[in-house]
Amino acid sequence: LYGELAYPYANSSDTTITSPVYNLNAGGANIDFWTKCDTEYSTTSWTDYMELEYSADGVNFSVATDPYSGEEFRWDEPTFDILNGNPLDSTGSSVFHYENVTIPAQYLTSNFKLRFRWVANASDNSYDGCVVDDVNITRRVLSDGHDDNYVYSDGTSMAAPHVAGLAALIEGYNPS
């Protein structure tokens, strides 16, 4: 991924890389990935950025929803400075790990695809751009309790086994 970067990146870019089809037609799914950006630095507008898009049918794509802002799922260097709690700094680059981002239910089909879109404006392009690495999609099997799988519960009926287990561990460690 890192070996084929074109520096500087081209002005007025709008390119994508699309995944193969994944069958997510069960339960739920999450996506994790690492990304690094060195882009034109603006905190007031989107100049050069990456974007994550999903498709339920493998053909028509929509911009995913950002798990932090609730807006379109796009990022650039200043986005990561903010998410990492760092001071805004246009020098160098910024890295972020998106972890356990839920893929919405409307995309959990047997024809799911995702794609990363790179968009650059026609002004300052003397940077490395954005890269994405270690993309991982994890399927979750969910149960509503009607299929004899485990169900979720809370309260004292859940606390009692934990307390009893802890007491047994302590007694086993120090019987006196």
XYZ file of N, CA and C in Angstrom:
528
model
N 0.813 -1.187 0.000
C 0.000 0.000 0.000
C 0.858 1.253 0.000
N 1.936 1.259 0.781
C 2.746 2.462 0.895
C 3.742 2.616 -0.248
N 4.081 1.540 -0.942
C 5.130 1.584 -1.937
C 4.769 2.292 -3.231
N 3.491 2.508 -3.523
C 3.082 3.038 -4.812
C 2.487 4.445 -4.736
N 2.841 5.216 -3.707
C 2.289 6.559 -3.574
C 2.851 7.482 -4.642
N 2.008 8.322 -5.187
C 2.437 9.326 -6.166
C 2.509 10.664 -5.442
N 3.705 11.211 -5.308
C 3.888 12.479 -4.609
C 4.313 13.527 -5.602
N 3.772 14.695 -5.636
C 2.541 15.043 -4.923
C 1.345 14.435 -5.638
N 0.219 14.389 -4.955
C -0.966 13.812 -5.582
C -1.549 14.790 -6.589
N -2.322 14.253 -7.518
C -2.861 15.045 -8.623
C -3.968 15.986 -8.158
N -4.017 17.160 -8.760
C -5.111 18.097 -8.516
C -6.410 17.520 -9.064
N -7.519 17.935 -8.489
C -8.862 17.561 -8.961
C -9.040 16.051 -9.082
N -8.559 15.314 -8.094
C -8.704 13.855 -8.089
C -10.062 13.445 -7.548
N -10.575 12.361 -8.076
C -11.778 11.717 -7.558
C -11.671 10.257 -7.967
N -11.002 9.469 -7.122
C -10.725 8.072 -7.448
C -11.235 7.169 -6.336
N -11.480 5.905 -6.668
C -11.975 4.954 -5.680
C -11.225 3.639 -5.793
N -11.258 2.909 -4.702
C -10.839 1.513 -4.691
C -11.978 0.757 -4.013
N -12.446 -0.312 -4.675
C -13.648 -1.020 -4.249
C -13.303 -2.437 -3.815
N -13.932 -2.879 -2.752
C -13.711 -4.223 -2.217
C -14.423 -5.259 -3.075
N -14.089 -6.523 -2.886
C -14.920 -7.583 -3.476
C -16.247 -7.648 -2.726
N -17.145 -8.499 -3.173
C -18.434 -8.691 -2.517
C -18.236 -9.506 -1.241
N -18.925 -9.084 -0.166
C -18.933 -9.817 1.102
C -20.370 -10.187 1.436
N -20.553 -11.372 1.981
C -21.875 -11.798 2.432
C -22.014 -11.437 3.909
N -22.745 -10.372 4.173
C -22.989 -9.931 5.551
C -24.448 -10.132 5.927
N -25.081 -11.088 5.305
C -26.512 -11.307 5.468
C -26.826 -12.120 6.728
N -26.281 -11.704 7.871
C -26.584 -12.373 9.138
C -26.127 -11.491 10.284
N -26.997 -11.255 11.224
C -26.630 -10.548 12.450
C -26.201 -9.123 12.224
N -24.915 -8.875 12.386
C -24.370 -7.537 12.256
C -22.928 -7.625 11.813
N -22.321 -6.463 11.602
C -20.923 -6.446 11.176
C -20.277 -5.133 11.586
N -18.975 -5.207 11.821
C -18.156 -4.037 12.141
C -17.013 -3.958 11.152
N -16.470 -2.749 11.003
C -15.280 -2.552 10.197
C -14.229 -1.846 11.042
N -12.985 -2.277 10.893
C -11.823 -1.636 11.525
C -10.832 -1.320 10.419
N -10.118 -0.210 10.555
C -8.996 0.074 9.654
C -8.132 1.183 10.231
N -6.885 1.183 9.791
C -5.939 2.248 10.123
C -5.852 3.174 8.922
N -5.666 4.446 9.171
C -5.479 5.384 8.072
C -4.539 6.505 8.495
N -3.794 6.992 7.525
C -2.806 8.047 7.754
C -3.001 9.104 6.675
N -2.992 10.374 7.083
C -3.196 11.454 6.119
C -2.153 12.555 6.281
N -1.709 13.043 5.149
C -0.903 14.258 5.041
C -1.537 15.028 3.891
N -2.409 15.979 4.230
C -3.234 16.651 3.231
C -3.142 18.165 3.371
N -3.702 18.850 2.387
C -3.916 20.288 2.520
C -4.693 20.491 3.815
N -4.299 21.472 4.621
C -4.801 21.595 5.989
C -5.850 22.686 6.086
N -7.104 22.279 6.265
C -8.185 23.237 6.456
C -9.148 22.705 7.500
N -9.501 23.544 8.464
C -10.481 23.157 9.478
C -11.856 23.772 9.186
N -11.973 24.487 8.070
C -13.243 25.135 7.743
C -13.927 24.556 6.506
N -13.202 23.770 5.703
C -13.813 23.172 4.520
C -13.089 21.871 4.172
N -13.756 21.035 3.367
C -13.141 19.795 2.897
C -12.379 20.110 1.616
N -11.051 20.045 1.693
C -10.233 20.322 0.516
C -9.774 19.016 -0.123
N -8.948 18.253 0.571
C -8.458 16.952 0.108
C -8.770 15.950 1.214
N -9.471 14.855 0.873
C -9.932 13.947 1.926
C -10.204 12.549 1.384
N -10.335 11.600 2.325
C -10.785 10.236 2.036
C -12.218 10.117 2.546
N -12.940 9.164 1.947
C -14.335 8.956 2.313
C -14.619 7.455 2.258
N -15.445 6.971 3.174
C -15.862 5.570 3.182
C -17.294 5.486 2.683
N -17.530 4.568 1.742
C -18.862 4.386 1.159
C -19.244 2.916 1.224
N -20.557 2.645 1.388
C -21.084 1.291 1.446
C -22.078 1.075 0.314
N -22.214 -0.206 -0.080
C -23.225 -0.594 -1.068
C -23.906 -1.870 -0.603
N -25.238 -1.878 -0.633
C -26.004 -3.074 -0.279
C -26.153 -4.015 -1.468
N -26.109 -3.458 -2.689
C -26.312 -4.281 -3.889
C -25.035 -4.491 -4.702
N -23.920 -3.937 -4.246
C -22.657 -4.080 -4.957
C -22.489 -3.139 -6.124
N -23.474 -2.253 -6.364
C -23.441 -1.341 -7.509
C -23.602 0.114 -7.069
N -24.638 0.389 -6.290
C -24.957 1.752 -5.863
C -24.357 2.018 -4.490
N -23.532 3.061 -4.391
C -22.825 3.373 -3.155
C -23.371 4.625 -2.508
N -23.339 4.627 -1.166
C -23.711 5.795 -0.369
C -22.602 6.063 0.633
N -22.404 7.327 0.958
C -21.394 7.676 1.955
C -21.847 7.142 3.315
N -20.958 6.458 3.994
C -21.247 5.932 5.321
C -21.400 7.097 6.305
N -21.902 6.798 7.489
C -22.055 7.806 8.541
C -20.873 7.711 9.497
N -20.250 8.843 9.759
C -19.097 8.917 10.654
C -19.539 8.585 12.077
N -18.846 7.633 12.740
C -19.260 7.243 14.089
C -19.014 8.330 15.137
N -18.208 9.325 14.829
C -17.892 10.374 15.801
C -18.729 11.631 15.597
N -18.993 11.986 14.353
C -19.712 13.238 14.101
C -21.162 13.024 13.690
N -21.496 11.810 13.204
C -22.837 11.560 12.701
C -23.061 12.137 11.312
N -22.015 12.719 10.720
C -22.109 13.297 9.378
C -21.493 12.324 8.373
N -21.199 12.792 7.164
C -20.585 11.927 6.161
C -19.223 11.433 6.663
N -18.936 10.162 6.408
C -17.721 9.514 6.907
C -16.551 9.867 5.997
N -15.946 11.007 6.294
C -14.760 11.436 5.556
C -13.732 11.955 6.535
N -12.480 11.957 6.088
C -11.408 12.368 6.986
C -10.250 12.952 6.201
N -9.456 13.744 6.934
C -8.236 14.350 6.422
C -7.287 14.534 7.605
N -6.161 15.171 7.383
C -5.173 15.337 8.448
C -5.719 16.086 9.670
N -6.388 17.250 9.508
C -6.888 17.919 10.712
C -7.951 17.115 11.466
N -8.727 16.280 10.769
C -9.706 15.421 11.446
C -9.004 14.548 12.476
N -7.863 13.967 12.106
C -7.148 13.078 13.023
C -6.492 13.837 14.159
N -6.000 15.056 13.901
C -5.465 15.862 15.004
C -6.554 16.085 16.050
N -7.770 16.359 15.600
C -8.886 16.591 16.521
C -9.268 15.292 17.233
N -9.448 14.188 16.486
C -9.845 12.915 17.099
C -8.797 12.385 18.081
N -7.528 12.643 17.805
C -6.455 12.188 18.689
C -6.235 13.133 19.869
N -6.941 14.267 19.905
C -6.766 15.226 20.991
C -5.461 15.986 20.894
N -4.901 16.052 19.698
C -3.638 16.759 19.490
C -3.899 18.212 19.110
N -2.913 19.079 19.346
C -3.062 20.446 18.845
C -3.108 20.432 17.310
N -3.847 21.348 16.725
C -3.877 21.445 15.265
C -2.486 21.803 14.775
N -1.952 20.971 13.874
C -0.580 21.146 13.401
C -0.493 20.659 11.964
N -0.259 21.570 11.033
C -0.261 21.223 9.609
C 1.033 20.561 9.155
N 2.032 20.466 10.021
C 3.290 19.822 9.620
C 3.183 18.314 9.800
N 3.863 17.572 8.968
C 3.877 16.122 9.082
C 2.566 15.495 8.646
N 2.182 14.447 9.356
C 0.960 13.710 9.022
C 0.273 13.297 10.318
N -0.885 12.677 10.182
C -1.639 12.214 11.341
C -2.199 10.828 11.051
N -2.266 9.991 12.093
C -2.705 8.599 11.972
C -3.910 8.388 12.889
N -4.843 7.521 12.453
C -5.973 7.181 13.310
C -6.407 5.750 13.040
N -6.885 5.094 14.091
C -7.395 3.728 13.991
C -8.899 3.767 14.232
N -9.686 3.517 13.191
C -11.132 3.392 13.341
C -11.399 1.968 13.799
N -11.986 1.815 14.995
C -12.210 0.499 15.587
C -13.693 0.222 15.783
N -14.101 -0.996 15.444
C -15.460 -1.471 15.711
C -16.547 -0.512 15.245
N -16.382 0.003 14.046
C -17.392 0.880 13.461
C -18.524 -0.014 12.945
N -19.729 0.182 13.456
C -20.876 -0.641 13.077
C -21.305 -0.344 11.645
N -21.456 -1.386 10.867
C -22.011 -1.251 9.520
C -23.532 -1.282 9.666
N -24.230 -0.251 9.204
C -25.686 -0.175 9.399
C -26.439 -1.355 8.781
N -27.583 -1.681 9.392
C -28.375 -2.850 9.015
C -28.781 -2.860 7.545
N -29.043 -1.689 6.941
C -29.500 -1.670 5.545
C -28.430 -2.177 4.568
N -27.173 -2.290 5.023
C -26.098 -2.777 4.153
C -25.746 -4.238 4.417
N -26.391 -4.868 5.377
C -26.065 -6.247 5.740
C -26.765 -7.211 4.789
N -26.227 -7.309 3.584
C -26.788 -8.147 2.525
C -25.738 -9.133 2.039
N -26.126 -9.988 1.133
C -25.181 -10.939 0.546
C -24.364 -10.292 -0.573
N -24.639 -9.031 -0.911
C -23.908 -8.316 -1.968
C -23.190 -7.080 -1.447
N -22.815 -7.071 -0.167
C -22.180 -5.904 0.432
C -20.814 -5.620 -0.201
N -20.570 -4.367 -0.475
C -19.252 -3.890 -0.889
C -18.973 -2.591 -0.161
N -17.709 -2.285 -0.017
C -17.313 -0.981 0.489
C -16.285 -0.413 -0.464
N -16.139 0.887 -0.414
C -15.076 1.496 -1.199
C -14.565 2.728 -0.474
N -13.297 3.007 -0.732
C -12.658 4.203 -0.226
C -12.513 5.164 -1.399
N -12.935 6.396 -1.196
C -12.873 7.422 -2.249
C -11.876 8.501 -1.828
N -10.965 8.829 -2.731
C -10.006 9.917 -2.538
C -10.469 11.100 -3.379
N -10.634 12.261 -2.742
C -11.064 13.476 -3.427
C -10.074 14.587 -3.109
N -9.593 15.262 -4.151
C -8.673 16.401 -3.972
C -9.158 17.557 -4.825
N -9.022 18.763 -4.287
C -9.420 19.942 -5.046
C -8.305 20.350 -6.004
N -8.419 21.516 -6.594
C -7.457 21.942 -7.617
C -6.431 22.938 -7.097
N -6.252 22.994 -5.778
C -5.267 23.961 -5.284
C -4.016 23.253 -4.770
N -3.683 23.416 -3.524
C -2.425 22.930 -2.948
C -2.419 21.404 -2.850
N -1.522 20.752 -3.597
C -1.461 19.288 -3.577
C -0.062 18.756 -3.270
N 0.750 19.511 -2.580
C 2.136 19.091 -2.335
C 2.275 18.272 -1.050
N 1.429 17.246 -0.911
C 1.423 16.400 0.280
C 1.362 14.927 -0.137
N 1.438 14.048 0.842
C 1.415 12.606 0.561
C 0.020 12.059 0.296
N -1.026 12.727 0.791
C -2.389 12.223 0.637
C -2.784 11.345 1.806
N -3.688 10.406 1.589
C -4.167 9.490 2.632
C -3.957 8.050 2.184
N -3.615 7.210 3.134
C -3.524 5.771 2.889
C -4.392 5.052 3.909
N -4.870 3.874 3.543
C -5.684 3.037 4.410
C -5.012 1.672 4.461
N -4.982 1.067 5.647
C -4.321 -0.227 5.796
C -5.060 -1.063 6.841
N -4.825 -2.362 6.806
C -5.380 -3.306 7.784
C -6.898 -3.217 7.900
N -7.574 -3.247 6.765
C -9.046 -3.214 6.762
C -9.556 -4.583 7.200
N -10.446 -4.595 8.173
C -10.968 -5.843 8.711
C -12.475 -5.710 8.920
N -13.241 -6.623 8.333
C -14.683 -6.667 8.546
C -14.978 -7.886 9.415
N -15.714 -7.670 10.505
C -16.059 -8.736 11.432
C -17.568 -8.896 11.482
N -18.028 -10.103 11.203
C -19.472 -10.396 11.302
C -19.812 -10.761 12.735
N -20.997 -10.318 13.184
C -21.507 -10.659 14.518
C -22.807 -11.422 14.324
N -22.990 -12.454 15.095
C -24.257 -13.173 15.084
C -25.047 -12.675 16.290
N -26.215 -12.128 16.029
C -27.052 -11.581 17.088
C -28.218 -12.509 17.361
N -28.683 -12.482 18.591
C -29.806 -13.332 18.968
C -30.859 -12.495 19.669
N -32.120 -12.800 19.386
C -33.212 -12.146 20.104
C -33.734 -13.036 21.224
N -33.081 -14.172 21.485
C -33.466 -15.074 22.564
C -34.393 -16.189 22.133
N -34.896 -16.152 20.908
C -35.841 -17.168 20.446
C -35.160 -18.360 19.780
N -33.849 -18.315 19.642
C -33.148 -19.387 18.950
C -32.225 -20.167 19.879
N -32.457 -20.106 21.187
C -31.678 -20.812 22.203
C -30.221 -20.368 22.279
N -29.880 -19.230 21.686
C -28.554 -18.659 21.888
C -28.574 -17.846 23.174
N -27.424 -17.358 23.577
C -27.355 -16.546 24.784
C -28.148 -15.262 24.600
N -28.690 -14.767 25.686
C -29.398 -13.494 25.680
C -28.735 -12.574 26.698
N -29.019 -11.297 26.580
C -28.465 -10.305 27.484
C -29.392 -10.119 28.672
N -28.791 -9.898 29.847
C -29.564 -9.669 31.047
C -28.730 -8.826 31.994
N -29.371 -8.210 32.967
C -28.647 -7.406 33.934
C -29.273 -7.586 35.308
N -28.741 -6.886 36.293
C -29.304 -6.941 37.640
C -28.592 -7.946 38.517
N -29.203 -8.225 39.681
C -28.555 -9.090 40.672
C -28.390 -10.515 40.171
N -29.263 -10.969 39.285
C -29.121 -12.337 38.787
C -27.860 -12.489 37.941
N -27.342 -11.400 37.444
C -26.088 -11.446 36.684
C -24.900 -11.156 37.591
N -25.094 -10.378 38.632
C -23.994 -10.032 39.533
C -23.638 -11.199 40.449
N -24.649 -11.961 40.904
C -24.414 -13.047 41.864
C -23.386 -14.073 41.377
N -23.449 -14.570 40.128
C -22.435 -15.552 39.700
C -21.027 -14.967 39.667
N -20.908 -13.691 39.353
C -19.587 -13.073 39.333
C -19.018 -12.966 40.748
N -19.839 -12.552 41.690
C -19.391 -12.438 43.081
C -19.037 -13.811 43.635
N -19.870 -14.824 43.358
C -19.592 -16.184 43.838
C -18.291 -16.710 43.235
N -18.078 -16.435 41.954
C -16.842 -16.875 41.299
C -15.622 -16.205 41.896
N -15.730 -14.907 42.170
C -14.616 -14.176 42.781
C -14.328 -14.710 44.175
N -15.373 -14.965 44.970
C -15.179 -15.509 46.323
C -14.472 -16.854 46.250
N -14.854 -17.720 45.302
C -14.212 -19.027 45.155
C -12.744 -18.881 44.761
N -12.441 -17.932 43.882
C -11.046 -17.699 43.500
C -10.216 -17.233 44.696
N -10.768 -16.318 45.498
C -10.043 -15.804 46.663
C -9.820 -16.928 47.674
N -10.861 -17.721 47.905
C -10.705 -18.821 48.868
C -9.700 -19.861 48.371
N -9.700 -20.118 47.056
C -8.738 -21.057 46.503
C -7.312 -20.548 46.607
N -7.136 -19.256 46.518
C -5.801 -18.648 46.619
C -5.326 -18.610 48.059
N -6.246 -18.317 48.984
C -5.885 -18.211 50.394
C -7.003 -18.828 51.227
N -6.981 -20.179 51.461
C -8.057 -20.869 52.179
C -8.284 -20.378 53.606
N -7.312 -19.774 54.206
C -7.483 -19.327 55.604
C -8.213 -18.003 55.646
